[in-house]
Coordinates of C-alpha atoms in Angstrom, one line a residue:
M1 CA 112.6 -36.6 -182.1
G2 CA 109.1 -35.2 -182.4
L3 CA 110.5 -31.4 -183.5
L4 CA 112.9 -32.9 -186.0
L5 CA 109.9 -35.0 -187.5
S6 CA 107.6 -31.5 -187.5
I7 CA 110.9 -29.6 -189.2
L8 CA 111.1 -32.7 -191.9
I9 CA 107.5 -32.6 -192.4
G10 CA 107.4 -28.9 -192.8
L11 CA 110.3 -28.9 -195.5
L12 CA 108.7 -31.6 -197.2
A13 CA 105.5 -29.6 -197.4
G14 CA 107.2 -26.7 -198.7
Y15 CA 108.6 -28.4 -201.4
L16 CA 105.1 -30.0 -202.4
G17 CA 103.5 -26.7 -202.2
S18 CA 105.8 -25.2 -204.5
L19 CA 105.0 -28.0 -206.9
I20 CA 101.1 -27.6 -206.5
F21 CA 101.0 -23.9 -206.4
K22 CA 102.4 -22.9 -210.0
G23 CA 103.2 -19.2 -209.1
S24 CA 106.6 -17.6 -209.8
G25 CA 108.0 -19.3 -207.0
L26 CA 110.6 -18.2 -204.3
G27 CA 113.4 -20.7 -205.1
L28 CA 113.9 -23.8 -203.1
F29 CA 115.3 -22.6 -200.1
W30 CA 112.4 -20.0 -199.6
N31 CA 109.8 -22.5 -200.6
L32 CA 111.2 -24.9 -197.9
V33 CA 111.0 -21.9 -195.3
V34 CA 107.5 -21.1 -196.3
G35 CA 106.7 -24.7 -195.9
L36 CA 108.0 -24.7 -192.3
I37 CA 105.6 -21.6 -191.5
G38 CA 103.1 -23.1 -193.7
G39 CA 102.7 -26.2 -191.3
I40 CA 101.9 -23.8 -188.6
I41 CA 99.3 -21.9 -190.7
G42 CA 97.8 -25.0 -191.9
G43 CA 97.3 -26.6 -188.3
A44 CA 96.0 -23.1 -187.2
V45 CA 93.3 -23.5 -190.2
F46 CA 92.9 -27.2 -189.7
E47 CA 92.0 -26.4 -186.0
F48 CA 89.9 -23.6 -186.6
L49 CA 87.6 -25.8 -189.1
G50 CA 87.6 -28.6 -186.4
L51 CA 89.4 -31.0 -188.5
T52 CA 92.2 -33.2 -186.5
T53 CA 95.3 -33.7 -187.6
H54 CA 96.5 -37.0 -185.8
G55 CA 98.8 -39.0 -187.8
L56 CA 101.6 -38.2 -190.1
I57 CA 99.6 -38.2 -193.4
W58 CA 97.3 -35.5 -191.8
Q59 CA 100.2 -33.4 -190.6
L60 CA 101.5 -33.5 -194.2
I61 CA 98.3 -32.6 -195.8
S62 CA 97.6 -29.6 -193.3
A63 CA 101.1 -28.4 -193.6
T64 CA 101.1 -28.7 -197.6
A65 CA 97.7 -26.7 -197.6
G66 CA 99.1 -24.1 -195.3
A67 CA 102.4 -23.7 -197.2
I68 CA 100.0 -23.5 -200.3
I69 CA 97.9 -20.7 -198.6
L70 CA 101.2 -19.0 -198.0
L71 CA 102.5 -19.0 -201.3
W72 CA 99.4 -17.7 -202.5
I73 CA 99.4 -14.9 -200.2
V74 CA 103.3 -14.1 -201.0
S75 CA 102.6 -14.0 -204.7
L76 CA 99.8 -11.6 -204.0
L77 CA 102.1 -9.5 -202.2
R78 CA 105.0 -9.7 -204.7
K79 CA 102.5 -8.3 -207.7
K80 CA 101.9 -5.2 -205.8

């Protein structure tokens, strides 16, 4: 059940990240994939900063932050 919840949080984070980050976008499917990967990035960044992500809301916040970071990096690479 925990893995399914993590996947759902990642998908929601990808959707929220695509709404917040007003780049050119990658399409809904790829933004959701970015959200899944962004969840891992966000968790690592928050852990590096010493912030705990216990609880559903904090996991969603960290995953969304990671998705935004990843969408920003992808937009930089696509411009080149």
